[in-house]
């Protein structure tokens, strides 16, 4: 299990760098950082036959290991974080779900403390400012229009740690809220929306830069009424989230997004709920009952998909082996792009000297064999 690597050279692997893949490459770790030269006394770990890629950055995640980020205690949140770290997500943003405004503000305060302690990378509010027509696994009784004053209340409750807010921007106050978020340096994400193509273009022009789990919880692409999907895919200012678990998306839909947006505008996410890394059974997502069967989470009432049980190592392996996306493109989508969006790319998202020693070791079949976070083995490849 965990152990400090200190001065270590990881040698012999295929190393994926921003410039491409290096055969028989090496990554030098000194303390918590990636080093540019080999320090005295460094030990060598032979990773021949493996891949070394940057630690994964999950910008949309509601929990795991049986624990919830949206409603749990600090210890619950840490349980979820540790679960995802063991699957390669060395950087995790905690996502909420629709709830009472006062409760959301209190939970934001709890999550912000864990951000300040370095356990989380930020807070993402998914709901309550979403469309009842596209609510998915959110309580309709608690939904509300995106009043800028209430949006401001939530981001202030997060004490500077809010990274993203998902909005149905066609609702009253939606465009004004996008502008408010942009002014505060918080990502405005279009999602759980019933917007038209034209309304989505207006939101992008106002500052929206992310599509929350593209395709899901929004109108389908149409040839006369193209809706939000076409607007989000075509605009170079927008990064599209994709849940690559084989349930949320058909492989052709994922390929379309990669083809049209390009690898630099895709962010692979989990949208995980409590059951990620845990067993099938009954769970809560916010106030709603969820049943997980064969790894698929659905609301007990109505049967809507309720987040996922995905971990990013599975998303990575599926992208390469099933969807045939080049490894370098998957690395951009799962590490570099979300790190850039979150404003963390000076520290994480790529294997470069000076950055945190966050990395994942995969075997030839792209099965996870090792995870290092800040120079410490969370999963030791030995």
Coordinates of C-alpha atoms in Angstrom, one line a residue:
X1 CA 0.0 0.0 0.0
X2 CA 1.0 3.6 0.6
X3 CA 4.7 4.5 0.9
X4 CA 6.9 7.5 0.3
X5 CA 8.9 7.2 -3.0
X6 CA 11.4 10.0 -2.0
X7 CA 14.2 9.8 -4.7
X8 CA 13.0 7.4 -7.3
X9 CA 13.5 6.8 -11.0
X10 CA 10.7 5.0 -12.7
X11 CA 12.4 3.5 -15.8
X12 CA 11.6 1.4 -18.8
X13 CA 8.0 2.3 -19.3
X14 CA 6.1 4.0 -22.1
X15 CA 5.8 7.5 -20.6
X16 CA 3.1 9.8 -22.0
X17 CA 4.4 13.4 -22.0
X18 CA 2.7 16.6 -23.4
X19 CA 4.9 16.2 -26.5
X20 CA 3.9 12.5 -27.0
X21 CA 4.8 9.0 -25.9
X22 CA 8.5 8.2 -25.0
X23 CA 9.4 4.5 -25.4
X24 CA 11.7 3.2 -22.7
X25 CA 11.2 6.5 -20.9
X26 CA 11.7 7.5 -17.3
X27 CA 10.1 9.7 -14.7
X28 CA 12.2 11.1 -11.9
X29 CA 10.6 11.7 -8.5
X30 CA 12.2 13.7 -5.7
X31 CA 10.1 14.3 -2.6
X32 CA 6.6 15.3 -3.7
X33 CA 7.6 16.6 -7.2
X34 CA 8.8 15.4 -10.6
X35 CA 12.4 16.3 -11.0
X36 CA 14.4 17.2 -14.1
X37 CA 17.6 15.4 -13.1
X38 CA 18.4 12.3 -11.1
X39 CA 19.2 13.1 -7.4
X40 CA 21.9 11.4 -5.5
X41 CA 20.9 8.1 -3.9
X42 CA 17.9 7.6 -6.2
X43 CA 16.6 4.0 -6.5
X44 CA 15.3 2.7 -9.8
X45 CA 12.0 0.9 -10.3
X46 CA 11.8 -1.1 -13.5
X47 CA 8.4 -0.6 -15.2
X48 CA 9.2 -2.3 -18.5
X49 CA 6.1 -3.4 -20.3
X50 CA 4.0 -0.7 -18.5
X51 CA 2.6 2.7 -19.3
X52 CA 3.2 5.7 -17.0
X53 CA 0.6 8.5 -17.4
X54 CA -0.3 11.6 -15.4
X55 CA -2.7 11.2 -12.4
X56 CA -6.3 11.5 -13.5
X57 CA -8.3 14.7 -12.7
X58 CA -12.0 14.2 -12.1
X59 CA -13.9 17.4 -12.2
X60 CA -17.4 15.9 -11.7
X61 CA -17.8 13.4 -8.9
X62 CA -20.5 12.9 -6.2
X63 CA -18.8 10.2 -4.1
X64 CA -17.6 6.6 -3.9
X65 CA -16.7 3.8 -1.6
X66 CA -20.3 3.9 -0.2
X67 CA -19.9 7.5 0.8
X68 CA -21.4 10.8 -0.5
X69 CA -19.7 14.1 -1.2
X70 CA -23.2 15.7 -1.5
X71 CA -24.5 14.8 1.9
X72 CA -21.8 13.1 3.9
X73 CA -19.6 14.1 6.8
X74 CA -15.9 15.0 6.4
X75 CA -14.9 11.4 7.1
X76 CA -17.5 10.2 4.5
X77 CA -16.0 12.6 1.9
X78 CA -12.5 11.3 2.7
X79 CA -13.7 7.7 2.2
X80 CA -14.9 8.7 -1.3
X81 CA -11.7 10.5 -2.1
X82 CA -9.5 7.6 -1.0
X83 CA -11.6 5.2 -3.1
X84 CA -11.1 7.3 -6.3
X85 CA -7.4 7.8 -5.6
X86 CA -7.0 4.1 -5.5
X87 CA -8.4 4.1 -9.1
X88 CA -6.0 6.7 -10.3
X89 CA -7.9 10.0 -9.6
X90 CA -5.2 11.9 -7.8
X91 CA -7.2 15.1 -8.2
X92 CA -10.9 15.1 -7.3
X93 CA -13.5 17.9 -7.4
X94 CA -16.5 17.2 -5.1
X95 CA -19.9 17.6 -6.8
X96 CA -23.1 18.3 -4.9
X97 CA -26.7 17.4 -5.9
X98 CA -29.9 19.5 -5.7
X99 CA -30.9 20.2 -2.1
X100 CA -32.2 22.9 0.2
X101 CA -30.2 26.1 -0.2
X102 CA -29.2 26.3 3.4
X103 CA -28.1 22.7 3.4
X104 CA -26.1 23.2 0.2
X105 CA -24.4 26.2 1.8
X106 CA -23.5 24.2 4.9
X107 CA -22.1 21.3 2.8
X108 CA -20.1 23.8 0.7
X109 CA -18.5 25.0 3.9
X110 CA -17.6 21.5 4.9
X111 CA -16.2 20.7 1.5
X112 CA -14.2 23.9 1.4
X113 CA -12.3 22.9 4.5
X114 CA -11.2 19.7 2.8
X115 CA -10.1 21.8 -0.2
X116 CA -8.1 24.0 2.1
X117 CA -6.5 20.9 3.6
X118 CA -5.5 19.6 0.1
X119 CA -7.8 16.6 0.0
X120 CA -10.1 18.0 -2.6
X121 CA -9.5 20.3 -5.6
X122 CA -12.7 22.3 -5.4
X123 CA -16.5 22.3 -5.3
X124 CA -18.9 21.8 -8.1
X125 CA -22.6 22.7 -7.6
X126 CA -24.8 20.5 -9.8
X127 CA -28.3 21.8 -9.1
X128 CA -30.6 23.3 -7.9
X129 CA -30.6 25.7 -10.8
X130 CA -31.6 23.1 -13.4
X131 CA -34.6 22.4 -15.6
X132 CA -37.5 20.3 -14.3
X133 CA -37.8 18.9 -17.8
X134 CA -34.3 17.5 -17.6
X135 CA -33.9 16.9 -13.9
X136 CA -32.5 13.4 -14.1
X137 CA -31.7 12.2 -10.6
X138 CA -32.5 15.5 -8.9
X139 CA -35.5 16.2 -6.7
X140 CA -38.0 18.3 -8.6
X141 CA -39.4 19.8 -5.4
X142 CA -36.1 21.4 -4.6
X143 CA -35.3 22.9 -8.1
X144 CA -35.3 26.6 -8.5
X145 CA -34.5 29.2 -11.2
X146 CA -30.9 30.5 -11.2
X147 CA -31.4 33.7 -9.3
X148 CA -28.0 35.5 -9.4
X149 CA -28.3 36.4 -5.7
X150 CA -28.8 32.7 -4.8
X151 CA -25.9 31.6 -7.1
X152 CA -23.7 34.2 -5.4
X153 CA -24.8 32.8 -2.0
X154 CA -23.5 29.3 -2.9
X155 CA -20.2 30.4 -4.3
X156 CA -19.6 32.6 -1.2
X157 CA -20.4 29.6 1.0
X158 CA -17.6 27.7 -0.7
X159 CA -15.1 30.4 0.4
X160 CA -13.2 30.7 -2.8
X161 CA -13.2 26.9 -3.5
X162 CA -16.1 26.8 -6.0
X163 CA -14.9 25.7 -9.3
X164 CA -18.0 25.1 -11.3
X165 CA -21.8 25.5 -11.3
X166 CA -24.1 23.6 -13.6
X167 CA -27.1 25.6 -14.9
X168 CA -30.1 25.4 -17.2
X169 CA -29.2 28.7 -18.7
X170 CA -32.5 29.1 -20.5
X171 CA -34.3 29.6 -17.2
X172 CA -35.0 33.1 -15.8
X173 CA -31.8 34.5 -14.4
X174 CA -29.7 32.0 -16.3
X175 CA -27.7 34.3 -18.5
X176 CA -27.2 36.8 -15.7
X177 CA -25.9 34.0 -13.5
X178 CA -23.5 32.9 -16.2
X179 CA -22.1 36.4 -16.3
X180 CA -21.8 36.5 -12.5
X181 CA -19.9 33.2 -12.4
X182 CA -17.6 34.3 -15.1
X183 CA -16.8 37.5 -13.2
X184 CA -16.0 35.4 -10.1
X185 CA -13.7 33.0 -12.0
X186 CA -16.1 30.1 -11.6
X187 CA -16.9 27.8 -14.5
X188 CA -20.5 28.2 -15.8
X189 CA -21.5 24.8 -17.2
X190 CA -24.6 24.2 -19.4
X191 CA -26.4 21.0 -18.2
X192 CA -29.7 19.5 -17.1
X193 CA -31.1 21.9 -19.7
X194 CA -34.0 22.1 -22.1
X195 CA -32.4 24.9 -24.1
X196 CA -32.7 25.5 -27.8
X197 CA -29.7 25.8 -30.0
X198 CA -30.1 29.6 -30.0
X199 CA -30.4 29.8 -26.2
X200 CA -27.3 27.7 -25.8
X201 CA -25.3 29.9 -28.2
X202 CA -26.4 32.9 -26.0
X203 CA -25.2 31.2 -22.9
X204 CA -21.8 30.4 -24.5
X205 CA -21.4 34.0 -25.6
X206 CA -22.2 35.1 -22.0
X207 CA -19.3 33.0 -20.7
X208 CA -20.4 29.3 -20.3
X209 CA -17.4 27.1 -21.1
X210 CA -18.4 23.5 -20.1
X211 CA -21.1 21.1 -21.2
X212 CA -22.1 19.0 -18.2
X213 CA -22.1 15.3 -19.2
X214 CA -22.8 16.0 -22.9
X215 CA -25.8 14.2 -24.4
X216 CA -27.3 13.3 -21.0
X217 CA -30.0 15.4 -19.4
X218 CA -30.5 17.6 -22.5
X219 CA -32.6 17.4 -25.8
X220 CA -31.3 14.9 -28.4
X221 CA -29.5 16.2 -31.5
X222 CA -32.1 16.9 -34.2
X223 CA -31.7 17.9 -37.8
X224 CA -34.3 20.7 -37.7
X225 CA -34.0 21.6 -34.0
X226 CA -30.3 20.8 -33.3
X227 CA -30.6 21.8 -29.6
X228 CA -27.8 22.3 -27.2
X229 CA -25.6 19.4 -28.3
X230 CA -24.8 21.0 -31.7
X231 CA -24.1 24.4 -30.1
X232 CA -21.8 22.9 -27.4
X233 CA -19.9 20.7 -29.8
X234 CA -19.2 23.3 -32.4
X235 CA -17.9 26.1 -30.3
X236 CA -14.2 26.1 -29.6
X237 CA -14.7 27.8 -26.3
X238 CA -16.5 24.9 -24.8
X239 CA -15.1 21.7 -23.2
X240 CA -17.6 18.7 -23.2
X241 CA -17.8 16.3 -20.3
X242 CA -18.3 12.6 -21.3
X243 CA -19.2 9.7 -19.0
X244 CA -17.5 6.7 -20.7
X245 CA -19.0 3.8 -18.8
X246 CA -20.9 2.0 -21.6
X247 CA -24.2 3.0 -20.1
X248 CA -24.5 6.8 -20.5
X249 CA -23.1 6.9 -24.0
X250 CA -23.1 4.7 -27.1
X251 CA -19.6 4.4 -28.5
X252 CA -20.7 6.2 -31.6
X253 CA -21.7 9.2 -29.6
X254 CA -18.4 9.3 -27.8
X255 CA -16.6 9.1 -31.2
X256 CA -18.7 11.9 -32.6
X257 CA -17.7 14.2 -29.7
X258 CA -14.0 13.4 -30.1
X259 CA -14.2 13.8 -33.8
X260 CA -16.1 17.1 -33.8
X261 CA -14.7 18.8 -30.7
X262 CA -11.2 17.2 -30.8
X263 CA -9.3 15.7 -27.9
X264 CA -8.4 19.1 -26.5
X265 CA -12.0 19.9 -25.8
X266 CA -13.1 16.6 -24.1
X267 CA -13.0 16.0 -20.3
X268 CA -13.7 12.4 -19.2
X269 CA -15.5 12.4 -15.9
X270 CA -17.1 9.8 -13.6
X271 CA -20.2 11.6 -12.4
X272 CA -19.8 8.9 -9.8
X273 CA -22.2 8.4 -6.9
X274 CA -21.7 6.5 -3.6
X275 CA -21.6 3.1 -5.2
X276 CA -18.5 3.7 -7.2
X277 CA -15.9 1.2 -5.9
X278 CA -18.6 -0.4 -3.8
X279 CA -21.2 -3.2 -4.1
X280 CA -24.6 -3.2 -5.8
X281 CA -27.5 -2.3 -3.5
X282 CA -29.7 0.5 -2.2
X283 CA -28.2 4.0 -1.9
X284 CA -29.3 7.6 -1.5
X285 CA -28.4 10.4 -4.0
X286 CA -29.3 13.5 -2.2
X287 CA -32.8 12.8 -0.9
X288 CA -33.6 10.2 -3.7
X289 CA -33.5 6.4 -3.4
X290 CA -31.2 4.7 -5.9
X291 CA -30.8 1.0 -6.7
X292 CA -27.6 -0.2 -8.1
X293 CA -27.8 -3.4 -10.1
X294 CA -24.9 -4.8 -12.2
X295 CA -23.0 -1.6 -11.6
X296 CA -25.8 0.6 -13.1
X297 CA -27.4 3.2 -10.8
X298 CA -31.0 4.1 -11.3
X299 CA -33.7 5.9 -9.3
X300 CA -36.0 3.5 -7.5
X301 CA -38.9 5.8 -8.6
X302 CA -39.0 6.4 -12.3
X303 CA -35.9 4.5 -13.3
X304 CA -33.7 7.4 -14.4
X305 CA -30.0 6.9 -14.5
X306 CA -28.6 8.2 -11.2
X307 CA -25.0 9.1 -11.8
X308 CA -22.6 6.3 -12.3
X309 CA -20.4 3.7 -10.5
X310 CA -17.5 4.6 -12.8
X311 CA -13.9 5.1 -11.8
X312 CA -11.5 6.8 -14.2
X313 CA -9.2 3.8 -14.6
X314 CA -12.2 2.0 -16.2
X315 CA -13.0 5.0 -18.3
X316 CA -9.4 5.2 -19.5
X317 CA -9.2 1.5 -20.4
X318 CA -12.5 1.6 -22.2
X319 CA -11.5 4.7 -24.2
X320 CA -8.4 3.0 -25.5
X321 CA -9.5 -0.7 -25.9
X322 CA -13.2 -0.3 -26.8
X323 CA -13.4 3.2 -28.4
X324 CA -9.9 3.0 -30.0
X325 CA -9.0 6.6 -28.9
X326 CA -5.3 7.1 -29.1
X327 CA -3.6 6.9 -25.6
X328 CA -2.2 10.5 -25.9
X329 CA -5.7 11.8 -26.6
X330 CA -7.2 10.0 -23.6
X331 CA -4.5 11.4 -21.4
X332 CA -5.4 14.9 -22.5
X333 CA -9.1 14.2 -21.8
X334 CA -8.6 12.6 -18.4
X335 CA -5.7 14.7 -17.0
X336 CA -4.5 17.8 -18.9
X337 CA -7.8 19.3 -20.0
X338 CA -9.6 19.2 -16.7
X339 CA -6.5 20.4 -14.9
X340 CA -6.4 23.4 -17.3
X341 CA -10.1 24.1 -16.9
X342 CA -9.8 24.0 -13.1
X343 CA -6.8 26.3 -13.1
X344 CA -4.5 23.6 -11.7
X345 CA -2.3 22.9 -14.7
X346 CA 0.7 24.6 -13.0
X347 CA 0.7 21.6 -10.6
X348 CA -1.1 18.6 -12.1
X349 CA -2.3 17.2 -15.4
X350 CA 1.0 16.3 -17.0
X351 CA 4.4 14.7 -16.3
X352 CA 6.7 17.7 -16.3
X353 CA 9.5 18.7 -13.9
X354 CA 8.3 20.9 -11.0
X355 CA 4.8 19.5 -11.0
X356 CA 3.3 17.2 -8.3
X357 CA 4.5 13.6 -8.6
X358 CA 1.0 12.4 -9.5
X359 CA 1.0 9.5 -11.8
X360 CA -0.7 6.2 -12.8
X361 CA 1.0 3.0 -13.8
X362 CA -0.9 0.8 -16.3
X363 CA 0.0 -2.6 -17.7
X364 CA 0.0 -3.5 -21.4
X365 CA -3.8 -4.2 -21.2
X366 CA -4.3 -0.7 -19.6
X367 CA -5.2 -2.2 -16.2
X368 CA -4.2 -0.1 -13.3
X369 CA -1.1 -1.4 -11.4
X370 CA 0.2 1.7 -9.5
X371 CA -0.9 5.1 -8.3
X372 CA 1.4 7.8 -6.9
X373 CA 0.1 11.0 -5.4
X374 CA 2.6 13.8 -4.4
X375 CA 5.4 11.3 -4.4
X376 CA 3.6 8.7 -2.3
X377 CA 2.5 5.3 -3.6
X378 CA -1.3 4.9 -3.0
X379 CA -1.1 1.7 -5.0
X380 CA 2.4 0.3 -5.2
X381 CA 3.2 -1.4 -8.5
X382 CA 5.5 -3.8 -6.7

